[in-house]
């Protein structure tokens, strides 16, 4: 296992990002370990021990595109696990397939993944931001997502975030800001 982990890291250093993330996925490396290669994508409380890789701009963009693909695939897998658990729970099955500890770990991983995906998409695929926020089980850290979207002046995306989290008063205020923005642009 350690040999494959070193091989994946070696691929990353050789700028073979897709292959690196595929190998990490194959050996089921913890997703937070992968995101630590891009500490700016972690919540502040997890950034303390992370060391960033210094990549030229072009390589960084390719790495982020590969990271986005990797995170999206991992997210899909974790979402399936969560959906399966919820189906079992709603069917009142006594033998649930997931322990409470695993369920909590799954939720935390989804929060970290969704927040990292938001940051990644803003840099590489901005058109996917709203789709991510609209997912029924989007788990972005709310405060982080709100701060990021405000900093990027993504008011329509901010509105989607508020609506998806049932923060209707904030969503209504944001909608007013969007309308005012578009009214002043026409002047």
Coordinates of N, CA and C in Angstrom, one line a residue:
X1 N 0.8 -1.2 0.0 CA 0.0 0.0 0.0 C 0.9 1.3 0.0
X2 N 1.9 1.3 0.9 CA 2.8 2.4 1.0 C 3.5 2.6 -0.3
X3 N 3.9 1.6 -1.0 CA 4.6 1.7 -2.3 C 3.7 2.4 -3.3
X4 N 2.4 2.0 -3.4 CA 1.5 2.6 -4.3 C 1.3 4.1 -3.9
X5 N 1.2 4.4 -2.7 CA 1.0 5.8 -2.2 C 2.2 6.6 -2.7
X6 N 3.4 6.1 -2.5 CA 4.6 6.8 -3.0 C 4.6 6.9 -4.5
X7 N 4.2 5.9 -5.2 CA 4.1 6.0 -6.7 C 3.1 7.0 -7.1
X8 N 2.0 7.2 -6.4 CA 1.0 8.2 -6.7 C 1.6 9.6 -6.5
X9 N 2.3 9.7 -5.4 CA 2.9 11.0 -5.1 C 4.0 11.3 -6.2
X10 N 4.7 10.3 -6.6 CA 5.7 10.5 -7.6 C 5.1 11.0 -8.9
X11 N 4.0 10.3 -9.3 CA 3.2 10.7 -10.5 C 2.8 12.2 -10.4
X12 N 2.4 12.6 -9.2 CA 2.0 14.0 -9.0 C 3.1 14.9 -9.2
X13 N 4.3 14.6 -8.7 CA 5.5 15.4 -8.8 C 6.0 15.5 -10.3
X14 N 5.7 14.4 -11.0 CA 6.0 14.4 -12.4 C 4.9 15.0 -13.3
X15 N 4.0 15.7 -12.7 CA 2.9 16.4 -13.4 C 1.9 15.5 -14.1
X16 N 1.8 14.3 -13.7 CA 0.9 13.3 -14.3 C -0.3 13.2 -13.3
X17 N -1.1 14.3 -13.2 CA -2.1 14.5 -12.2 C -3.2 13.5 -12.3
X18 N -3.8 13.3 -13.5 CA -4.9 12.3 -13.6 C -4.5 10.9 -13.2
X19 N -3.3 10.5 -13.6 CA -2.8 9.2 -13.2 C -2.6 9.1 -11.7
X20 N -2.0 10.2 -11.1 CA -1.8 10.2 -9.7 C -3.1 10.1 -8.9
X21 N -4.1 10.8 -9.3 CA -5.4 10.8 -8.6 C -6.1 9.4 -8.8
X22 N -5.9 8.8 -10.0 CA -6.5 7.5 -10.2 C -5.8 6.5 -9.3
X23 N -4.5 6.6 -9.1 CA -3.9 5.6 -8.2 C -4.3 5.8 -6.8
X24 N -4.4 7.1 -6.4 CA -4.9 7.4 -5.0 C -6.3 6.8 -4.8
X25 N -7.1 6.9 -5.8 CA -8.5 6.4 -5.8 C -8.4 4.9 -5.7
X26 N -7.6 4.3 -6.4 CA -7.5 2.8 -6.4 C -7.1 2.3 -5.1
X27 N -6.2 2.9 -4.4 CA -5.8 2.5 -3.1 C -6.6 3.1 -1.9
X28 N -7.7 3.8 -2.3 CA -8.6 4.4 -1.4 C -8.0 5.3 -0.3
X29 N -7.1 6.1 -0.8 CA -6.5 7.1 0.1 C -7.6 8.1 0.6
X30 N -7.5 8.4 1.8 CA -8.4 9.4 2.4 C -8.4 10.7 1.6
X31 N -9.6 11.1 1.3 CA -9.7 12.3 0.4 C -9.1 13.5 1.0
X32 N -9.2 13.7 2.3 CA -8.6 14.8 3.0 C -7.1 14.9 2.8
X33 N -6.5 13.7 2.8 CA -5.0 13.6 2.5 C -4.7 14.2 1.1
X34 N -5.6 13.9 0.1 CA -5.4 14.4 -1.2 C -5.6 15.9 -1.3
X35 N -6.6 16.4 -0.6 CA -6.9 17.8 -0.7 C -5.8 18.6 0.0
X36 N -5.1 17.9 1.0 CA -4.0 18.6 1.7 C -2.9 19.1 0.7
X37 N -2.9 18.5 -0.5 CA -1.9 18.9 -1.5 C -2.2 20.3 -2.0
X38 N -3.5 20.8 -1.7 CA -3.9 22.1 -2.1 C -4.6 22.7 -0.8
X39 N -3.7 23.1 0.2 CA -4.2 23.5 1.5 C -5.2 24.7 1.4
X40 N -5.1 25.5 0.4 CA -6.1 26.6 0.3 C -7.5 26.1 0.1
X41 N -7.7 24.8 -0.3 CA -9.0 24.2 -0.5 C -9.6 23.5 0.8
X42 N -8.8 23.5 1.8 CA -9.2 22.9 3.1 C -9.8 24.0 4.0
X43 N -10.8 23.6 4.8 CA -11.2 24.5 5.9 C -10.0 24.9 6.7
X44 N -10.1 26.1 7.3 CA -8.9 26.6 8.0 C -8.5 25.7 9.1
X45 N -9.4 25.0 9.8 CA -9.0 24.1 10.9 C -8.2 22.9 10.5
X46 N -8.2 22.6 9.2 CA -7.5 21.5 8.7 C -6.2 21.9 7.9
X47 N -6.0 23.1 7.8 CA -4.8 23.6 7.0 C -3.5 23.6 7.8
X48 N -3.5 23.4 9.1 CA -2.3 23.6 9.9 C -1.1 22.8 9.5
X49 N -1.3 21.5 9.1 CA -0.2 20.6 8.8 C 0.0 20.4 7.3
X50 N -0.8 21.1 6.5 CA -0.8 20.9 5.0 C 0.4 21.7 4.4
X51 N 1.1 21.0 3.5 CA 2.2 21.7 2.7 C 1.8 21.8 1.3
X52 N 1.7 23.0 0.8 CA 1.3 23.2 -0.6 C 2.5 22.8 -1.6
X53 N 2.1 22.3 -2.7 CA 3.1 22.1 -3.8 C 3.2 23.3 -4.6
X54 N 4.4 23.8 -4.9 CA 4.6 25.0 -5.7 C 4.5 24.6 -7.2
X55 N 3.5 24.9 -7.8 CA 3.3 24.6 -9.3 C 3.2 25.8 -10.1
X56 N 3.8 25.8 -11.3 CA 3.6 26.9 -12.2 C 2.1 27.0 -12.6
X57 N 1.7 28.2 -13.0 CA 0.2 28.4 -13.3 C -0.4 27.4 -14.2
X58 N 0.2 27.1 -15.3 CA -0.3 26.1 -16.2 C -0.5 24.7 -15.6
X59 N 0.6 24.3 -14.9 CA 0.5 23.0 -14.2 C -0.6 23.0 -13.1
X60 N -0.6 24.1 -12.4 CA -1.6 24.2 -11.3 C -3.0 24.1 -11.9
X61 N -3.3 24.7 -13.0 CA -4.6 24.6 -13.6 C -4.9 23.1 -14.0
X62 N -3.9 22.5 -14.6 CA -4.1 21.0 -15.0 C -4.3 20.2 -13.7
X63 N -3.6 20.5 -12.7 CA -3.8 19.8 -11.4 C -5.1 20.0 -10.8
X64 N -5.6 21.2 -10.9 CA -7.0 21.5 -10.4 C -8.1 20.9 -11.2
X65 N -7.9 20.8 -12.5 CA -8.9 20.1 -13.3 C -8.9 18.6 -12.9
X66 N -7.7 18.0 -12.8 CA -7.7 16.6 -12.3 C -8.3 16.4 -10.9
X67 N -8.0 17.4 -10.1 CA -8.5 17.3 -8.7 C -10.0 17.4 -8.7
X68 N -10.6 18.3 -9.6 CA -12.0 18.4 -9.7 C -12.6 17.1 -10.2
X69 N -12.0 16.4 -11.1 CA -12.5 15.2 -11.6 C -12.5 14.1 -10.5
X70 N -11.4 14.1 -9.8 CA -11.2 13.1 -8.7 C -12.2 13.3 -7.6
X71 N -12.4 14.6 -7.2 CA -13.3 14.9 -6.1 C -14.7 14.6 -6.5
X72 N -15.1 14.9 -7.7 CA -16.4 14.6 -8.2 C -16.7 13.1 -8.2
X73 N -15.7 12.3 -8.6 CA -15.9 10.8 -8.6 C -16.1 10.3 -7.1
X74 N -15.2 10.8 -6.2 CA -15.3 10.4 -4.8 C -16.6 10.9 -4.2
X75 N -17.0 12.1 -4.6 CA -18.3 12.6 -4.1 C -19.5 11.7 -4.5
X76 N -19.5 11.3 -5.8 CA -20.5 10.4 -6.3 C -20.6 9.1 -5.5
X77 N -19.4 8.6 -5.2 CA -19.4 7.3 -4.4 C -19.9 7.5 -3.0
X78 N -19.4 8.6 -2.3 CA -19.9 8.8 -1.0 C -21.4 9.1 -0.9
X79 N -21.9 9.8 -1.9 CA -23.3 10.1 -2.0 C -24.1 8.9 -2.2
X80 N -23.6 7.9 -3.0 CA -24.3 6.6 -3.1 C -24.4 5.9 -1.8
X81 N -23.3 5.9 -1.0 CA -23.3 5.3 0.3 C -24.3 5.9 1.2
X82 N -24.4 7.3 1.2 CA -25.3 8.0 2.1 C -26.8 7.7 1.6
X83 N -27.0 7.7 0.3 CA -28.4 7.4 -0.2 C -28.8 6.0 0.3
X84 N -27.9 5.0 0.2 CA -28.2 3.7 0.6 C -28.5 3.6 2.1
X85 N -27.8 4.3 2.9 CA -28.0 4.4 4.3 C -29.4 5.0 4.6
X86 N -29.7 6.1 3.9 CA -31.0 6.7 4.1 C -32.2 5.8 3.7
X87 N -32.0 5.1 2.6 CA -33.0 4.1 2.2 C -33.2 3.1 3.2
X88 N -32.2 2.5 3.7 CA -32.2 1.5 4.8 C -32.9 2.1 6.0
X89 N -32.6 3.3 6.4 CA -33.1 3.9 7.6 C -34.6 4.1 7.4
X90 N -35.1 4.6 6.2 CA -36.5 4.9 6.0 C -37.3 3.6 5.9
X91 N -36.6 2.5 5.6 CA -37.3 1.2 5.5 C -37.3 0.5 6.9
X92 N -36.8 1.3 7.9 CA -36.7 0.8 9.3 C -36.0 -0.5 9.4
X93 N -34.9 -0.7 8.7 CA -34.2 -1.9 8.8 C -33.3 -1.9 10.1
X94 N -33.4 -2.9 10.8 CA -32.7 -2.9 12.1 C -31.2 -3.0 11.9
X95 N -30.8 -3.7 10.9 CA -29.3 -3.8 10.7 C -28.9 -2.8 9.6
X96 N -28.6 -1.6 10.1 CA -28.1 -0.6 9.1 C -26.7 -0.9 8.8
X97 N -26.4 -0.7 7.5 CA -25.0 -1.1 7.0 C -23.9 -0.1 7.4
X98 N -24.2 0.9 8.1 CA -23.2 1.9 8.5 C -23.2 2.2 10.0
X99 N -22.1 2.2 10.6 CA -22.0 2.6 12.0 C -22.2 4.1 12.1
X100 N -22.6 4.6 13.3 CA -22.7 6.0 13.5 C -21.3 6.8 13.3
X101 N -20.2 6.1 13.6 CA -18.9 6.8 13.4 C -18.6 6.9 11.9
X102 N -19.0 5.9 11.1 CA -18.7 5.9 9.7 C -19.7 7.0 9.0
X103 N -20.9 7.1 9.5 CA -21.8 8.1 9.0 C -21.3 9.5 9.3
X104 N -20.8 9.7 10.5 CA -20.2 11.0 10.8 C -19.0 11.3 9.9
X105 N -18.2 10.4 9.7 CA -17.0 10.5 8.9 C -17.4 10.8 7.4
X106 N -18.4 10.2 7.0 CA -19.0 10.4 5.6 C -19.5 11.8 5.5
X107 N -20.2 12.3 6.4 CA -20.7 13.7 6.4 C -19.6 14.7 6.4
X108 N -18.6 14.5 7.2 CA -17.4 15.4 7.3 C -16.7 15.4 5.9
X109 N -16.5 14.2 5.4 CA -15.8 14.1 4.1 C -16.6 14.8 3.0
X110 N -17.9 14.6 3.0 CA -18.7 15.3 2.0 C -18.6 16.8 2.2
X111 N -18.6 17.3 3.4 CA -18.5 18.8 3.6 C -17.1 19.3 3.1
X112 N -16.1 18.6 3.4 CA -14.7 19.0 2.9 C -14.7 18.9 1.4
X113 N -15.2 17.8 0.8 CA -15.2 17.6 -0.7 C -16.0 18.7 -1.4
X114 N -17.2 19.0 -0.9 CA -18.0 19.9 -1.6 C -17.4 21.4 -1.5
X115 N -16.9 21.7 -0.3 CA -16.2 23.0 -0.2 C -15.0 23.1 -1.1
X116 N -14.2 22.0 -1.1 CA -13.1 22.0 -2.0 C -13.5 22.1 -3.5
X117 N -14.6 21.4 -3.8 CA -15.1 21.4 -5.2 C -15.5 22.8 -5.6
X118 N -16.2 23.5 -4.6 CA -16.6 24.9 -4.9 C -15.4 25.7 -5.2
X119 N -14.4 25.7 -4.4 CA -13.2 26.5 -4.7 C -12.5 26.1 -6.0
X120 N -12.5 24.8 -6.3 CA -11.9 24.3 -7.5 C -12.6 24.7 -8.7
X121 N -13.9 24.6 -8.7 CA -14.8 25.0 -9.8 C -14.7 26.5 -10.1
X122 N -14.6 27.3 -9.0 CA -14.5 28.7 -9.2 C -13.2 29.1 -10.0
X123 N -12.2 28.3 -9.9 CA -10.9 28.5 -10.6 C -10.8 27.9 -12.0
X124 N -11.5 26.7 -12.1 CA -11.4 26.0 -13.4 C -12.6 25.8 -14.2
X125 N -13.8 25.7 -13.6 CA -15.0 25.5 -14.3 C -16.2 26.3 -13.6
X126 N -16.1 27.6 -13.7 CA -17.1 28.4 -13.0 C -18.6 28.1 -13.3
X127 N -18.8 27.6 -14.5 CA -20.2 27.2 -14.9 C -20.7 26.1 -14.1
X128 N -19.9 25.3 -13.4 CA -20.4 24.2 -12.6 C -20.7 24.6 -11.1
X129 N -20.4 25.8 -10.7 CA -20.6 26.2 -9.4 C -22.1 26.1 -9.0
X130 N -23.0 26.7 -9.8 CA -24.4 26.6 -9.4 C -25.0 25.2 -9.4
X131 N -24.5 24.4 -10.3 CA -24.9 23.0 -10.3 C -24.5 22.3 -9.0
X132 N -23.3 22.5 -8.6 CA -22.9 22.0 -7.3 C -23.7 22.4 -6.2
X133 N -24.0 23.7 -6.1 CA -24.8 24.3 -5.0 C -26.3 23.8 -5.0
X134 N -26.8 23.4 -6.2 CA -28.2 22.9 -6.3 C -28.3 21.4 -6.0
X135 N -27.2 20.7 -5.8 CA -27.4 19.3 -5.5 C -28.2 19.1 -4.2
X136 N -29.1 18.2 -4.2 CA -30.0 18.0 -3.0 C -29.2 17.7 -1.7
X137 N -28.0 17.1 -1.9 CA -27.3 16.8 -0.7 C -25.9 17.5 -0.6
X138 N -25.9 18.7 -1.2 CA -24.7 19.6 -1.2 C -24.4 19.8 0.3
X139 N -23.1 19.6 0.6 CA -22.7 19.7 2.0 C -21.6 20.7 2.2
X140 N -21.4 21.7 1.4 CA -20.4 22.8 1.6 C -20.5 23.3 3.0
X141 N -19.4 23.6 3.6 CA -19.5 24.4 4.9 C -20.1 25.7 4.5
X142 N -21.3 26.0 5.2 CA -22.1 27.1 4.8 C -21.3 28.4 4.9
X143 N -20.7 28.6 6.0 CA -20.0 29.9 6.2 C -18.8 30.1 5.2
X144 N -18.1 29.0 5.0 CA -17.0 29.1 4.0 C -17.6 29.4 2.6
X145 N -18.6 28.7 2.2 CA -19.2 28.9 0.9 C -19.7 30.3 0.8
X146 N -20.4 30.8 1.8 CA -20.9 32.2 1.8 C -19.8 33.2 1.6
X147 N -18.7 33.1 2.4 CA -17.6 34.0 2.3 C -16.9 33.9 0.9
X148 N -16.8 32.7 0.4 CA -16.1 32.6 -0.9 C -17.0 33.2 -2.0
X149 N -18.3 33.0 -2.0 CA -19.2 33.5 -3.0 C -19.3 35.0 -2.9
X150 N -19.3 35.5 -1.7 CA -19.3 37.0 -1.6 C -18.0 37.6 -2.1
X151 N -16.9 37.0 -1.8 CA -15.6 37.5 -2.3 C -15.5 37.5 -3.8
X152 N -16.1 36.5 -4.4 CA -16.1 36.4 -5.9 C -17.2 37.2 -6.5
X153 N -18.0 37.8 -5.7 CA -19.2 38.6 -6.2 C -20.1 37.7 -7.0
X154 N -20.4 36.5 -6.6 CA -21.2 35.6 -7.3 C -22.6 35.6 -6.6
X155 N -23.3 36.7 -6.8 CA -24.6 36.9 -6.1 C -25.7 35.9 -6.5
X156 N -25.8 35.5 -7.8 CA -26.8 34.5 -8.1 C -26.4 33.1 -7.5
X157 N -25.1 32.8 -7.4 CA -24.7 31.6 -6.7 C -25.0 31.7 -5.2
X158 N -24.8 32.8 -4.6 CA -25.1 33.1 -3.2 C -26.6 32.9 -3.0
X159 N -27.4 33.4 -3.9 CA -28.9 33.2 -3.7 C -29.2 31.7 -3.7
X160 N -28.6 30.9 -4.6 CA -28.8 29.5 -4.7 C -28.4 28.8 -3.4
X161 N -27.3 29.2 -2.8 CA -26.8 28.7 -1.6 C -27.8 28.9 -0.5
X162 N -28.3 30.2 -0.4 CA -29.3 30.5 0.7 C -30.6 29.7 0.5
X163 N -31.0 29.6 -0.7 CA -32.3 28.9 -1.0 C -32.1 27.4 -0.7
X164 N -31.0 26.8 -1.0 CA -30.8 25.4 -0.8 C -30.6 25.1 0.7
X165 N -30.2 26.1 1.5 CA -30.1 25.9 2.9 C -31.2 26.5 3.7
X166 N -32.3 26.8 3.0 CA -33.5 27.4 3.7 C -33.2 28.6 4.5
X167 N -32.3 29.5 4.0 CA -32.0 30.8 4.6 C -32.8 31.8 3.7
X168 N -34.1 31.7 3.8 CA -34.9 32.5 2.8 C -34.8 34.0 3.0
X169 N -34.6 34.5 4.3 CA -34.5 35.9 4.5 C -33.2 36.4 3.8
X170 N -32.1 35.7 3.9 CA -30.9 36.0 3.3 C -31.0 35.9 1.8
X171 N -31.7 34.9 1.3 CA -31.9 34.7 -0.1 C -32.7 35.9 -0.7
X172 N -33.7 36.3 0.0 CA -34.6 37.4 -0.4 C -33.7 38.7 -0.5
X173 N -32.9 38.9 0.5 CA -32.0 40.1 0.4 C -31.0 40.0 -0.7
X174 N -30.5 38.9 -1.0 CA -29.5 38.7 -2.1 C -30.2 38.9 -3.4
X175 N -31.5 38.4 -3.5 CA -32.2 38.6 -4.7 C -32.5 40.1 -5.0
X176 N -32.7 40.9 -4.0 CA -32.9 42.3 -4.1 C -31.6 42.9 -4.6
X177 N -30.4 42.5 -4.0 CA -29.1 43.0 -4.5 C -28.9 42.7 -6.0
X178 N -29.3 41.5 -6.4 CA -29.1 41.1 -7.8 C -30.0 42.0 -8.7
X179 N -31.2 42.2 -8.3 CA -32.1 43.1 -9.1 C -31.5 44.5 -9.2
X180 N -31.1 45.0 -8.0 CA -30.5 46.4 -8.0 C -29.2 46.4 -8.9
X181 N -28.4 45.4 -8.8 CA -27.2 45.3 -9.7 C -27.6 45.4 -11.1
X182 N -28.5 44.6 -11.6 CA -28.9 44.6 -13.0 C -29.6 45.9 -13.4
X183 N -30.3 46.5 -12.5 CA -30.9 47.8 -12.8 C -29.9 48.9 -13.0
X184 N -28.8 48.9 -12.2 CA -27.8 49.9 -12.3 C -26.9 49.7 -13.5
X185 N -26.8 48.4 -13.9 CA -25.9 48.1 -15.1 C -26.6 48.7 -16.3
X186 N -27.9 48.8 -16.4 CA -28.6 49.3 -17.5 C -28.5 50.8 -17.6
X187 N -28.2 51.5 -16.5 CA -28.1 53.0 -16.6 C -26.9 53.5 -17.2

